[in-house]
Short mmCIF file of C-alpha atoms and ligand atoms in Angstrom, two decimals:
data_model
loop_
_atom_site.label_atom_id
_atom_site.label_comp_id
_atom_site.label_asym_id
_atom_site.label_seq_id
_atom_site.Cartn_x
_atom_site.Cartn_y
_atom_site.Cartn_z
CA MET T 9 0.00 0.11 0.03
CA GLN T 10 2.72 2.42 0.99
CA LYS T 11 4.70 1.75 -2.15
CA LEU T 12 1.75 2.39 -4.37
CA THR T 13 0.66 5.47 -2.53
CA MET T 14 4.20 6.94 -3.11
CA ALA T 15 4.03 6.13 -6.69
CA GLN T 16 0.70 7.72 -7.01
CA LYS T 17 1.69 10.62 -5.20
CA ASP T 18 4.49 11.38 -7.60
CA ALA T 19 2.18 10.79 -10.64
CA GLY T 20 -0.64 13.03 -9.07
CA ALA T 21 1.83 15.90 -8.35
CA ALA T 22 3.16 15.61 -11.92
CA ALA T 23 -0.40 15.44 -13.15
CA SER T 24 -1.60 18.50 -11.43
CA GLY T 25 1.51 20.60 -11.51
CA GLY T 26 3.27 19.71 -14.69
CA ARG T 27 0.42 20.25 -17.27
CA THR T 28 -0.35 23.45 -18.78
CA GLY T 29 -3.64 24.42 -20.61
CA LYS T 30 -5.40 21.60 -19.05
CA PRO T 31 -8.06 21.86 -16.28
CA HIS T 32 -7.55 19.56 -13.33
CA ALA T 33 -10.48 18.05 -11.59
CA VAL T 34 -10.02 16.51 -8.27
CA VAL T 35 -12.88 14.08 -7.68
CA VAL T 36 -13.40 12.91 -4.19
CA VAL T 37 -15.48 9.62 -4.12
CA TYR T 38 -17.74 8.95 -1.24
CA PRO T 39 -16.67 5.54 0.03
CA MET T 40 -19.86 3.61 -0.54
CA GLN T 41 -20.66 1.38 -3.57
CA GLY T 42 -23.77 3.30 -4.81
CA HIS T 43 -21.45 6.54 -4.93
CA ILE T 44 -18.28 4.79 -6.16
CA VAL T 45 -20.00 3.61 -9.40
CA PRO T 46 -21.34 7.00 -10.69
CA GLU T 47 -18.44 9.06 -9.42
CA THR T 48 -15.93 6.77 -11.18
CA HIS T 49 -17.80 7.20 -14.39
CA LEU T 50 -18.07 10.92 -13.94
CA ALA T 51 -14.38 11.06 -13.42
CA LEU T 52 -13.81 9.11 -16.70
CA ARG T 53 -16.32 11.40 -18.56
CA LEU T 54 -14.30 14.41 -17.38
CA ALA T 55 -11.02 12.82 -18.44
CA ALA T 56 -12.56 12.05 -21.89
CA ARG T 57 -13.27 15.76 -22.17
CA GLY T 58 -9.72 16.73 -21.61
CA PHE T 59 -9.57 17.17 -17.95
CA ALA T 60 -6.58 15.86 -16.04
CA VAL T 61 -8.32 13.96 -13.20
CA THR T 62 -7.32 12.94 -9.85
CA VAL T 63 -9.59 10.56 -8.29
CA VAL T 64 -9.46 10.48 -4.36
CA THR T 65 -10.74 7.23 -2.72
CA THR T 66 -10.24 5.71 0.61
CA GLU T 67 -7.64 2.98 1.36
CA ALA T 68 -10.49 0.78 2.55
CA VAL T 69 -12.42 0.87 -0.75
CA HIS T 70 -9.18 0.39 -2.74
CA ASP T 71 -8.27 -2.48 -0.67
CA GLN T 72 -11.74 -4.03 -0.93
CA THR T 73 -12.12 -3.46 -4.71
CA ALA T 74 -8.67 -4.92 -5.41
CA ARG T 75 -9.45 -7.96 -3.28
CA ALA T 76 -12.85 -8.39 -5.12
CA LEU T 77 -10.82 -8.57 -8.28
CA GLY T 78 -8.50 -10.96 -6.81
CA VAL T 79 -5.33 -8.82 -7.04
CA ASP T 80 -2.85 -7.53 -4.67
CA PRO T 81 -4.11 -4.16 -3.26
CA ALA T 82 -0.50 -2.97 -3.03
CA GLY T 83 0.05 -3.42 -6.83
CA HIS T 84 -3.45 -2.50 -7.95
CA ASP T 85 -3.82 0.64 -10.13
CA ALA T 86 -7.58 0.96 -10.91
CA PHE T 87 -7.16 3.53 -13.72
CA ALA T 88 -4.24 1.79 -15.49
CA GLY T 89 -6.51 0.74 -18.34
CA ALA T 90 -8.14 4.16 -18.68
CA ARG T 91 -4.64 5.85 -19.02
CA ALA T 92 -3.64 3.19 -21.58
CA ALA T 93 -6.75 4.36 -23.55
CA GLY T 94 -5.33 7.84 -23.51
CA MET T 95 -7.11 9.40 -20.56
CA ASP T 96 -5.26 11.55 -17.97
CA VAL T 97 -6.52 9.99 -14.85
CA ARG T 98 -4.93 8.70 -11.71
CA CYS T 99 -5.96 7.70 -8.13
CA GLU T 100 -4.88 8.97 -4.74
CA LEU T 101 -5.62 7.24 -1.37
CA VAL T 102 -6.73 8.63 1.78
CA SER T 103 -7.47 6.99 5.08
CA ASP T 104 -11.04 7.07 6.29
CA GLY T 105 -9.72 6.90 9.86
CA LEU T 106 -10.48 3.29 10.55
CA PRO T 107 -8.31 0.21 10.18
CA LEU T 108 -8.46 -1.67 6.90
CA GLY T 109 -10.06 -4.78 8.47
CA PHE T 110 -12.67 -2.84 10.35
CA ASP T 111 -16.19 -4.18 9.46
CA ARG T 112 -17.79 -0.98 8.19
CA SER T 113 -21.11 -2.66 7.48
CA LEU T 114 -21.61 -4.22 11.02
CA HIS T 115 -20.43 -0.88 12.65
CA HIS T 116 -22.43 1.57 10.71
CA ASP T 117 -22.51 4.54 13.22
CA GLU T 118 -18.73 4.19 13.79
CA PHE T 119 -18.08 4.23 10.09
CA HIS T 120 -20.14 7.32 9.50
CA GLY T 121 -18.72 8.99 12.60
CA SER T 122 -15.37 8.53 11.07
CA LEU T 123 -16.53 9.83 7.63
CA LEU T 124 -17.82 12.85 9.67
CA HIS T 125 -14.83 13.47 12.01
CA ALA T 126 -11.56 11.71 10.71
CA LEU T 127 -11.86 11.83 6.98
CA PRO T 128 -12.05 15.58 6.47
CA GLY T 129 -8.67 16.15 8.11
CA HIS T 130 -7.03 13.45 5.84
CA VAL T 131 -8.58 14.80 2.71
CA GLU T 132 -7.37 18.30 3.55
CA GLU T 133 -3.86 17.08 4.12
CA LEU T 134 -3.91 15.09 0.83
CA LEU T 135 -5.45 18.07 -1.27
CA GLY T 136 -2.90 20.43 0.16
CA ARG T 137 -0.40 18.24 -1.83
CA VAL T 138 -2.57 17.42 -4.92
CA VAL T 139 -3.89 21.01 -5.68
CA VAL T 140 -0.65 22.34 -7.05
CA ASP T 141 -2.22 25.09 -9.17
CA PRO T 142 -5.36 26.33 -7.72
CA ALA T 143 -6.11 28.48 -10.73
CA ALA T 144 -6.37 25.33 -12.98
CA THR T 145 -8.21 23.24 -10.49
CA CYS T 146 -11.77 22.33 -9.38
CA LEU T 147 -12.88 20.14 -6.49
CA VAL T 148 -15.70 17.70 -7.49
CA ALA T 149 -16.94 16.03 -4.29
CA ASP T 150 -19.92 14.13 -3.37
CA THR T 151 -22.67 16.27 -1.93
CA PHE T 152 -22.77 14.11 1.16
CA PHE T 153 -19.42 15.21 2.34
CA SER T 154 -19.58 17.55 5.21
CA TRP T 155 -16.51 19.76 4.26
CA PRO T 156 -16.09 20.48 0.52
CA ALA T 157 -17.21 24.27 0.35
CA THR T 158 -15.05 25.15 3.35
CA LEU T 159 -12.03 23.24 1.88
CA ALA T 160 -12.53 24.57 -1.67
CA ARG T 161 -12.57 28.19 -0.35
CA LYS T 162 -9.35 27.48 1.69
CA LEU T 163 -7.66 26.16 -1.51
CA GLY T 164 -9.11 28.87 -3.56
CA VAL T 165 -10.79 26.48 -6.09
CA PRO T 166 -14.44 26.05 -7.18
CA TYR T 167 -16.59 23.47 -5.48
CA VAL T 168 -18.60 21.18 -7.79
CA SER T 169 -21.15 19.30 -5.83
CA PHE T 170 -22.06 15.97 -7.24
CA TRP T 171 -25.43 14.58 -6.28
CA THR T 172 -25.79 10.89 -6.97
CA GLU T 173 -29.71 10.68 -6.23
CA PRO T 174 -32.67 12.31 -8.00
CA ALA T 175 -33.01 16.20 -8.03
CA LEU T 176 -36.22 15.86 -5.90
CA ILE T 177 -34.19 14.49 -2.82
CA PHE T 178 -31.55 17.25 -3.23
CA ASN T 179 -34.49 19.69 -3.27
CA LEU T 180 -36.00 18.18 -0.06
CA TYR T 181 -32.66 18.24 1.85
CA TYR T 182 -32.01 21.76 0.44
CA HIS T 183 -35.22 22.95 1.91
CA VAL T 184 -35.27 20.96 5.12
CA HIS T 185 -35.79 24.36 6.98
CA LEU T 186 -39.23 24.57 5.22
CA LEU T 187 -40.18 20.97 6.37
CA THR T 188 -39.19 21.91 9.96
CA GLU T 189 -41.02 25.29 9.80
CA HIS T 190 -44.22 23.62 8.66
CA GLY T 191 -43.98 20.76 11.10
CA HIS T 192 -43.33 17.85 8.74
CA PHE T 193 -39.87 17.20 10.14
CA GLY T 194 -37.86 17.83 13.36
CA CYS T 195 -40.65 17.52 15.89
CA ASN T 196 -42.11 14.70 18.04
CA GLU T 197 -45.41 14.37 16.09
CA PRO T 198 -44.88 15.47 12.48
CA ARG T 199 -47.73 16.41 10.34
CA LYS T 200 -49.23 13.84 8.07
CA ASP T 201 -50.91 16.11 5.52
CA THR T 202 -49.53 16.45 1.93
CA ILE T 203 -46.59 18.72 1.64
CA THR T 204 -47.05 21.51 -0.98
CA TYR T 205 -44.53 24.19 -0.24
CA ILE T 206 -41.31 22.74 -1.50
CA PRO T 207 -40.31 24.82 -4.56
CA GLY T 208 -40.86 22.93 -7.85
CA VAL T 209 -42.62 20.09 -5.94
CA PRO T 210 -46.35 20.44 -6.28
CA ALA T 211 -47.16 17.82 -3.76
CA ILE T 212 -45.44 15.03 -1.78
CA GLU T 213 -46.66 12.79 0.98
CA PRO T 214 -44.77 12.68 4.22
CA HIS T 215 -44.56 8.87 3.84
CA GLU T 216 -42.68 9.52 0.58
CA LEU T 217 -39.98 11.54 2.19
CA THR T 218 -36.50 9.89 2.55
CA SER T 219 -36.30 7.76 5.75
CA TYR T 220 -34.10 10.33 7.42
CA LEU T 221 -36.74 12.87 6.82
CA GLN T 222 -39.35 10.69 8.41
CA GLU T 223 -37.49 10.00 11.68
CA THR T 224 -38.50 11.97 14.69
CA ASN T 225 -35.14 11.58 16.26
CA ALA T 226 -32.85 13.75 14.10
CA THR T 227 -29.79 13.39 16.20
CA SER T 228 -28.20 10.30 14.51
CA VAL T 229 -24.75 10.66 12.90
CA VAL T 230 -26.25 10.28 9.47
CA HIS T 231 -28.61 13.27 10.30
CA ARG T 232 -25.60 15.21 11.33
CA ILE T 233 -23.87 14.31 8.06
CA ILE T 234 -26.87 15.44 6.02
CA PHE T 235 -27.40 18.81 7.84
CA LYS T 236 -23.63 19.66 7.42
CA ALA T 237 -23.54 18.41 3.87
CA PHE T 238 -26.48 20.69 2.89
CA GLU T 239 -24.94 23.69 4.63
CA GLN T 240 -21.91 22.99 2.39
CA ALA T 241 -24.13 22.48 -0.67
CA ARG T 242 -25.39 26.01 -0.17
CA GLY T 243 -21.81 27.12 -0.79
CA ALA T 244 -21.36 25.05 -3.89
CA ASP T 245 -20.35 26.85 -7.03
CA TYR T 246 -22.02 24.20 -9.34
CA VAL T 247 -24.31 21.19 -8.70
CA LEU T 248 -24.10 18.15 -11.01
CA CYS T 249 -26.93 15.71 -10.64
CA ASN T 250 -27.31 12.03 -11.93
CA THR T 251 -30.84 12.68 -13.23
CA VAL T 252 -32.49 13.73 -16.47
CA GLU T 253 -34.21 17.13 -17.06
CA GLU T 254 -37.27 15.58 -18.72
CA LEU T 255 -37.93 13.29 -15.74
CA GLU T 256 -37.90 16.07 -13.10
CA PRO T 257 -38.53 19.33 -14.94
CA SER T 258 -40.19 21.35 -12.31
CA THR T 259 -37.73 20.35 -9.49
CA ILE T 260 -34.76 21.12 -11.69
CA ALA T 261 -36.19 24.53 -12.58
CA ALA T 262 -36.59 25.36 -8.93
CA LEU T 263 -33.05 24.43 -8.18
CA ARG T 264 -31.66 26.37 -11.13
CA ALA T 265 -33.21 29.42 -9.52
CA GLU T 266 -30.77 28.79 -6.65
CA LYS T 267 -27.72 27.49 -8.22
CA PRO T 268 -26.04 26.49 -11.56
CA PHE T 269 -27.65 23.01 -11.64
CA TYR T 270 -26.75 20.54 -14.23
CA ALA T 271 -28.81 17.33 -14.89
CA VAL T 272 -26.23 15.11 -16.56
CA GLY T 273 -27.57 11.62 -16.09
CA PRO T 274 -27.84 8.77 -16.35
CA ILE T 275 -24.25 8.29 -15.62
CA LEU T 276 -23.64 4.63 -16.51
CA PRO T 277 -20.68 2.56 -17.43
CA ALA T 278 -19.63 3.16 -21.08
CA GLY T 279 -21.67 0.97 -23.37
CA PHE T 280 -23.73 -0.16 -20.41
CA ALA T 281 -21.27 -3.09 -20.03
CA ARG T 282 -18.71 -4.33 -17.58
CA SER T 283 -16.57 -1.23 -16.87
CA ALA T 284 -12.90 -0.95 -17.96
CA VAL T 285 -12.32 0.42 -14.52
CA ALA T 286 -13.42 -2.11 -11.76
CA THR T 287 -15.82 -0.59 -9.22
CA SER T 288 -17.34 -3.66 -7.38
CA MET T 289 -16.44 -4.08 -3.75
CA TRP T 290 -17.25 -7.76 -3.89
CA ALA T 291 -16.16 -10.46 -6.40
CA GLU T 292 -18.69 -10.54 -9.29
CA SER T 293 -20.01 -14.10 -10.08
CA ASP T 294 -20.38 -14.88 -13.79
CA CYS T 295 -24.09 -15.47 -14.31
CA SER T 296 -24.05 -15.43 -18.05
CA ARG T 297 -24.10 -19.16 -18.69
CA TRP T 298 -26.98 -19.65 -16.34
CA LEU T 299 -28.91 -16.76 -17.82
CA ASP T 300 -28.10 -18.02 -21.38
CA ALA T 301 -29.97 -21.23 -20.57
CA GLN T 302 -33.22 -19.41 -19.45
CA PRO T 303 -35.99 -18.41 -21.75
CA ALA T 304 -36.22 -14.68 -22.72
CA GLY T 305 -37.94 -12.44 -20.19
CA SER T 306 -38.34 -15.38 -17.68
CA VAL T 307 -35.96 -14.43 -14.82
CA LEU T 308 -36.78 -12.14 -11.92
CA TYR T 309 -33.44 -10.49 -10.81
CA ILE T 310 -33.45 -9.76 -7.05
CA SER T 311 -30.93 -7.41 -5.32
CA PHE T 312 -31.11 -5.01 -2.42
CA GLY T 313 -27.97 -3.15 -3.33
CA SER T 314 -24.64 -2.70 -1.41
CA TYR T 315 -25.48 -0.96 1.75
CA ALA T 316 -28.94 -1.35 3.43
CA HIS T 317 -29.84 -4.42 5.53
CA VAL T 318 -33.03 -6.39 5.42
CA THR T 319 -34.31 -8.39 8.58
CA ARG T 320 -34.47 -12.14 8.47
CA GLN T 321 -38.22 -12.05 8.67
CA GLU T 322 -38.40 -9.81 5.57
CA LEU T 323 -36.07 -12.01 3.65
CA ARG T 324 -38.11 -15.13 4.60
CA GLU T 325 -41.32 -13.63 3.48
CA ILE T 326 -39.73 -12.52 0.13
CA ALA T 327 -38.18 -15.92 -0.35
CA ARG T 328 -41.49 -17.71 0.32
CA GLY T 329 -43.12 -15.45 -2.05
CA VAL T 330 -40.55 -16.07 -4.71
CA LEU T 331 -40.83 -19.81 -4.26
CA ALA T 332 -44.50 -19.74 -4.35
CA SER T 333 -44.57 -17.59 -7.63
CA GLY T 334 -42.75 -20.42 -9.43
CA ALA T 335 -40.68 -17.76 -11.31
CA ARG T 336 -37.10 -18.25 -12.34
CA PHE T 337 -34.76 -16.04 -10.43
CA LEU T 338 -31.24 -14.67 -9.96
CA TRP T 339 -30.82 -13.51 -6.32
CA VAL T 340 -27.87 -11.37 -5.23
CA MET T 341 -27.37 -12.27 -1.54
CA ARG T 342 -24.68 -9.90 -0.51
CA PRO T 343 -22.62 -11.11 2.34
CA GLY T 344 -23.94 -9.46 5.45
CA ILE T 345 -27.38 -8.45 3.81
CA VAL T 346 -28.90 -9.32 7.20
CA SER T 347 -25.90 -8.83 9.35
CA SER T 348 -22.27 -9.80 9.01
CA ASP T 349 -22.76 -12.26 11.78
CA ASP T 350 -25.76 -13.90 9.95
CA PRO T 351 -24.13 -15.53 6.98
CA ASP T 352 -26.99 -17.83 5.82
CA PRO T 353 -30.24 -16.02 6.29
CA LEU T 354 -32.52 -17.76 3.69
CA PRO T 355 -35.11 -20.10 4.97
CA GLU T 356 -34.02 -23.64 5.47
CA GLY T 357 -34.64 -25.86 2.40
CA PHE T 358 -34.72 -22.85 0.10
CA ALA T 359 -31.82 -24.14 -2.16
CA ALA T 360 -33.49 -27.51 -2.53
CA ALA T 361 -36.94 -26.15 -3.24
CA SER T 362 -35.79 -23.80 -6.00
CA ALA T 363 -33.10 -26.07 -7.53
CA GLY T 364 -33.21 -25.86 -11.35
CA ARG T 365 -34.89 -22.49 -11.43
CA GLY T 366 -33.02 -20.30 -9.22
CA LEU T 367 -29.42 -19.10 -8.81
CA VAL T 368 -28.24 -17.27 -5.76
CA VAL T 369 -24.84 -15.33 -5.83
CA PRO T 370 -23.11 -13.15 -3.50
CA TRP T 371 -22.55 -10.30 -6.10
CA CYS T 372 -22.62 -9.89 -9.92
CA CYS T 373 -22.11 -7.41 -12.69
CA GLN T 374 -25.49 -5.85 -12.50
CA VAL T 375 -25.52 -3.93 -15.75
CA GLU T 376 -24.60 -7.20 -17.48
CA VAL T 377 -27.32 -9.11 -15.81
CA LEU T 378 -29.95 -6.52 -16.43
CA SER T 379 -29.00 -6.33 -20.02
CA HIS T 380 -29.51 -10.05 -20.47
CA ALA T 381 -32.55 -11.03 -22.56
CA ALA T 382 -33.51 -13.62 -19.95
CA VAL T 383 -34.30 -11.01 -17.40
CA GLY T 384 -37.92 -9.83 -17.31
CA GLY T 385 -38.28 -8.09 -13.83
CA PHE T 386 -36.19 -6.55 -11.08
CA LEU T 387 -37.18 -6.95 -7.40
CA THR T 388 -35.15 -4.00 -6.13
CA HIS T 389 -34.58 -1.86 -3.12
CA CYS T 390 -34.82 1.16 -5.39
CA GLY T 391 -31.15 2.44 -4.98
CA TRP T 392 -30.91 5.18 -7.51
CA ASN T 393 -28.35 3.64 -9.66
CA SER T 394 -30.37 0.31 -9.82
CA VAL T 395 -33.44 2.32 -10.77
CA LEU T 396 -31.52 4.19 -13.62
CA GLU T 397 -29.82 0.92 -14.81
CA SER T 398 -33.24 -1.08 -14.78
CA VAL T 399 -34.92 1.74 -16.84
CA TRP T 400 -31.86 1.79 -19.22
CA ALA T 401 -32.13 -1.97 -19.55
CA GLY T 402 -35.91 -1.80 -20.18
CA VAL T 403 -36.72 -3.93 -17.14
CA PRO T 404 -39.77 -3.06 -14.97
CA MET T 405 -39.36 -3.01 -11.20
CA LEU T 406 -40.86 -4.71 -8.07
CA CYS T 407 -40.01 -2.17 -5.37
CA PHE T 408 -39.05 -3.00 -1.83
CA PRO T 409 -37.26 0.21 -0.60
CA LEU T 410 -35.31 -0.17 2.66
CA LEU T 411 -34.07 3.23 3.76
CA THR T 412 -32.80 6.69 2.81
CA ASP T 413 -33.46 7.91 -0.72
CA GLN T 414 -34.93 4.53 -1.77
CA ILE T 415 -38.33 5.43 -0.26
CA THR T 416 -38.57 8.57 -2.43
CA ASN T 417 -37.15 6.90 -5.47
CA ARG T 418 -40.04 4.35 -5.33
CA ARG T 419 -42.38 7.34 -5.52
CA LEU T 420 -40.77 8.31 -8.92
CA VAL T 421 -40.80 4.67 -10.13
CA VAL T 422 -44.23 3.64 -9.11
CA ARG T 423 -46.25 6.90 -8.85
CA GLU T 424 -44.68 9.20 -11.42
CA TRP T 425 -43.20 7.01 -14.13
CA ARG T 426 -45.34 4.03 -13.57
CA VAL T 427 -42.57 1.63 -14.48
CA GLY T 428 -42.79 -0.52 -11.27
CA VAL T 429 -45.03 -1.71 -8.49
CA THR T 430 -44.58 -1.88 -4.82
CA ILE T 431 -44.47 -5.31 -2.94
CA GLY T 432 -45.24 -3.85 0.38
CA ASP T 433 -43.51 -1.70 3.08
CA ARG T 434 -40.74 -2.60 5.46
CA GLY T 435 -41.97 -4.84 8.40
CA ALA T 436 -45.36 -5.49 6.51
CA VAL T 437 -44.10 -7.51 3.51
CA CYS T 438 -45.83 -10.73 3.20
CA ALA T 439 -45.31 -13.84 1.01
CA ASP T 440 -48.72 -13.77 -0.55
CA GLU T 441 -48.43 -10.29 -1.70
CA VAL T 442 -44.89 -10.79 -3.06
CA LYS T 443 -46.14 -14.00 -4.95
CA ALA T 444 -49.13 -12.07 -6.49
CA ARG T 445 -47.06 -9.22 -7.52
CA ILE T 446 -44.33 -11.33 -9.16
CA GLU T 447 -46.93 -13.24 -11.05
CA ARG T 448 -48.58 -10.06 -12.37
CA VAL T 449 -45.28 -8.49 -13.34
CA MET T 450 -43.60 -11.46 -14.97
CA SER T 451 -46.61 -12.84 -16.90
CA GLY T 452 -49.70 -10.75 -16.41
CA LYS T 453 -51.16 -7.72 -18.22
CA GLU T 454 -49.79 -5.42 -15.56
CA GLY T 455 -46.34 -6.60 -16.74
CA GLU T 456 -47.10 -5.74 -20.38
CA GLU T 457 -48.15 -2.28 -19.37
CA LEU T 458 -45.09 -1.79 -17.16
CA ARG T 459 -42.94 -2.88 -19.97
CA GLU T 460 -44.49 -0.55 -22.32
CA ALA T 461 -44.01 2.36 -19.74
CA VAL T 462 -40.46 1.47 -19.15
CA LYS T 463 -39.72 1.53 -22.95
CA ASN T 464 -40.94 5.16 -22.99
CA VAL T 465 -38.91 6.28 -20.12
CA ARG T 466 -35.90 4.39 -21.45
CA THR T 467 -36.38 6.42 -24.74
CA THR T 468 -36.38 9.63 -22.74
CA LEU T 469 -33.12 8.65 -21.06
CA GLU T 470 -31.56 7.69 -24.26
CA ALA T 471 -32.55 10.91 -25.98
CA ALA T 472 -31.12 12.98 -22.97
CA ALA T 473 -27.86 11.08 -23.24
CA ALA T 474 -27.62 11.23 -27.10
CA HIS T 475 -25.81 13.97 -29.01
CA GLY T 476 -27.84 17.21 -28.60
CA GLY T 477 -30.00 15.67 -25.78
CA SER T 478 -30.69 17.60 -22.54
CA SER T 479 -28.11 15.77 -20.38
CA GLN T 480 -25.30 16.01 -23.15
CA ARG T 481 -25.93 19.72 -23.58
CA SER T 482 -25.91 20.22 -19.89
CA PHE T 483 -22.59 18.30 -19.50
CA ASP T 484 -21.26 20.36 -22.49
CA GLU T 485 -22.09 23.61 -20.74
CA PHE T 486 -20.59 22.55 -17.48
CA VAL T 487 -17.38 21.43 -19.17
CA ASP T 488 -17.12 24.76 -21.13
CA GLU T 489 -17.78 26.65 -17.85
CA LEU T 490 -15.18 24.67 -15.88
CA THR T 491 -12.70 24.77 -18.70
CA ARG T 492 -13.00 28.58 -18.90
CA ARG T 493 -12.82 29.03 -15.21
CA CYS T 494 -9.94 26.74 -14.58
CA GLY T 495 -7.83 28.45 -17.19
CA GLY T 496 -7.82 25.67 -19.82
CA CYS T 497 -7.62 26.29 -23.55
N1 LIG H 507 -24.35 -3.68 -8.08
C1 LIG H 507 -23.49 -4.65 -8.77
N2 LIG H 507 -23.77 -5.94 -8.51
C2 LIG H 507 -24.65 -6.34 -7.63
C3 LIG H 507 -25.50 -5.38 -6.96
C4 LIG H 507 -25.27 -4.02 -7.23
O1 LIG H 507 -22.75 -4.20 -9.56
O2 LIG H 507 -24.70 -7.44 -7.41
C5 LIG H 507 -24.15 -2.27 -8.45
C6 LIG H 507 -25.42 -1.71 -9.17
O3 LIG H 507 -25.25 -1.94 -10.61
C7 LIG H 507 -25.31 -0.26 -8.75
C8 LIG H 507 -24.69 -0.22 -7.36
O4 LIG H 507 -24.09 -1.55 -7.34
O5 LIG H 507 -24.61 0.59 -9.72
C9 LIG H 507 -25.53 -0.06 -6.21
O6 LIG H 507 -26.11 1.21 -6.25
P1 LIG H 507 -27.58 1.60 -5.87
O7 LIG H 507 -27.67 3.04 -5.94
O8 LIG H 507 -28.49 0.79 -6.77
O9 LIG H 507 -27.78 1.04 -4.40
P2 LIG H 507 -26.87 1.20 -3.03
O10 LIG H 507 -25.95 0.08 -3.03
O11 LIG H 507 -26.31 2.58 -3.09
O12 LIG H 507 -27.93 0.96 -1.97
#
């Protein structure tokens, strides 16, 4: 690790100091899978547009990603392939303040506490070295960080805040003071009536807010992170958002009245295929042979993402529903999905009962799976990347949001775009409902309607991302502005 870090330091210094006429983007990645994926691809996009890019990630993420690939972390250079393809991009590592072997999933609060308290000092120390020419540099950092506006001011560089969730959620957090003033948040008995005063959001129900905005105790470490992060977001020079203008027009218009706000999504791996830069934190099982043997549209893909936990009880109800539906399925059972100390949470006999029609893997290349013709539905926790990927692949969703933005994302999927259905809420999910929903989506008329709807939304995404489309134009404007501001040619 030490050897690599030194090599990278030299390369990074050369990158930021030795180049003339090239803007330098320092991209600081939030150390969680759902942020790593879009932030890595944003970094590559900037590099493809002529930026010299320094990606800052944590030692723990670097270590876990290398191990997932089966390579020695000390010799792993994630962006070597991108450089070989002509991009000026390299990586710097920073400590998140915890030992490498620390179980961040099991000790959620300690991990987030460390991101809040220890990481900022390490990043500041690193950026003091990496930002050699402030006039040519911009800081691109995840909106969830609690320090970027302050640090950017100190360094004398612009702060580009990158929001990896829908604009709607940025808007809700940005206006948390309104929710508090109106009694929908931050009190013991929040109001239950429709929220109608968030700029650009005609109406949203309290139960559609993110989980953190529904909690009455707002003193958790994640709440502290969110409050600090959005104080910082007010100081951002630019906001980039992984969404599409046509999908959230009124919210985006309202945010544009506040800040230069660029909707540049969907940010996906190039070609919607396995990325040249590995981003997975777990080893990807190859599911292609199994999928090749299944009939078109017959497989339900099931995954709850990288972060949230489900309870044993919820998992069992879903498993019973899946079995009873008779559907073929590919289920990602991430290690620690219930808890790191509960390695085998599926009901007893599940493997035998589903033999021949189901495959359970610890992790996969999700974009590859979703693009496979055999996949006809996605039972998802509604992580924002998963939602965008599912729409891009034309696959309708069965929604089981667990926490954070996933609750609000479900509103977009089910209520606004009608490309998915709900299977029930946390704590109340039951096998019969799961079975019925799976049957309707995989083989019923409801499934046909959803497939039609998802095709339409997919067309919107494709048009936005195509030459001359809204996201492409937005990204062009952003690149032009940054290139001008950072003194490039
Ligand atoms: N993912 C993957 N393989 C898996 C499960 C997930 O590659 O087996 C990827 C998925 O494609 C997505 C990311 O991990 O890009 C998860 O992000 P998301 O926002 O959907 O959920 P989160 O993990 O943040 O809850």
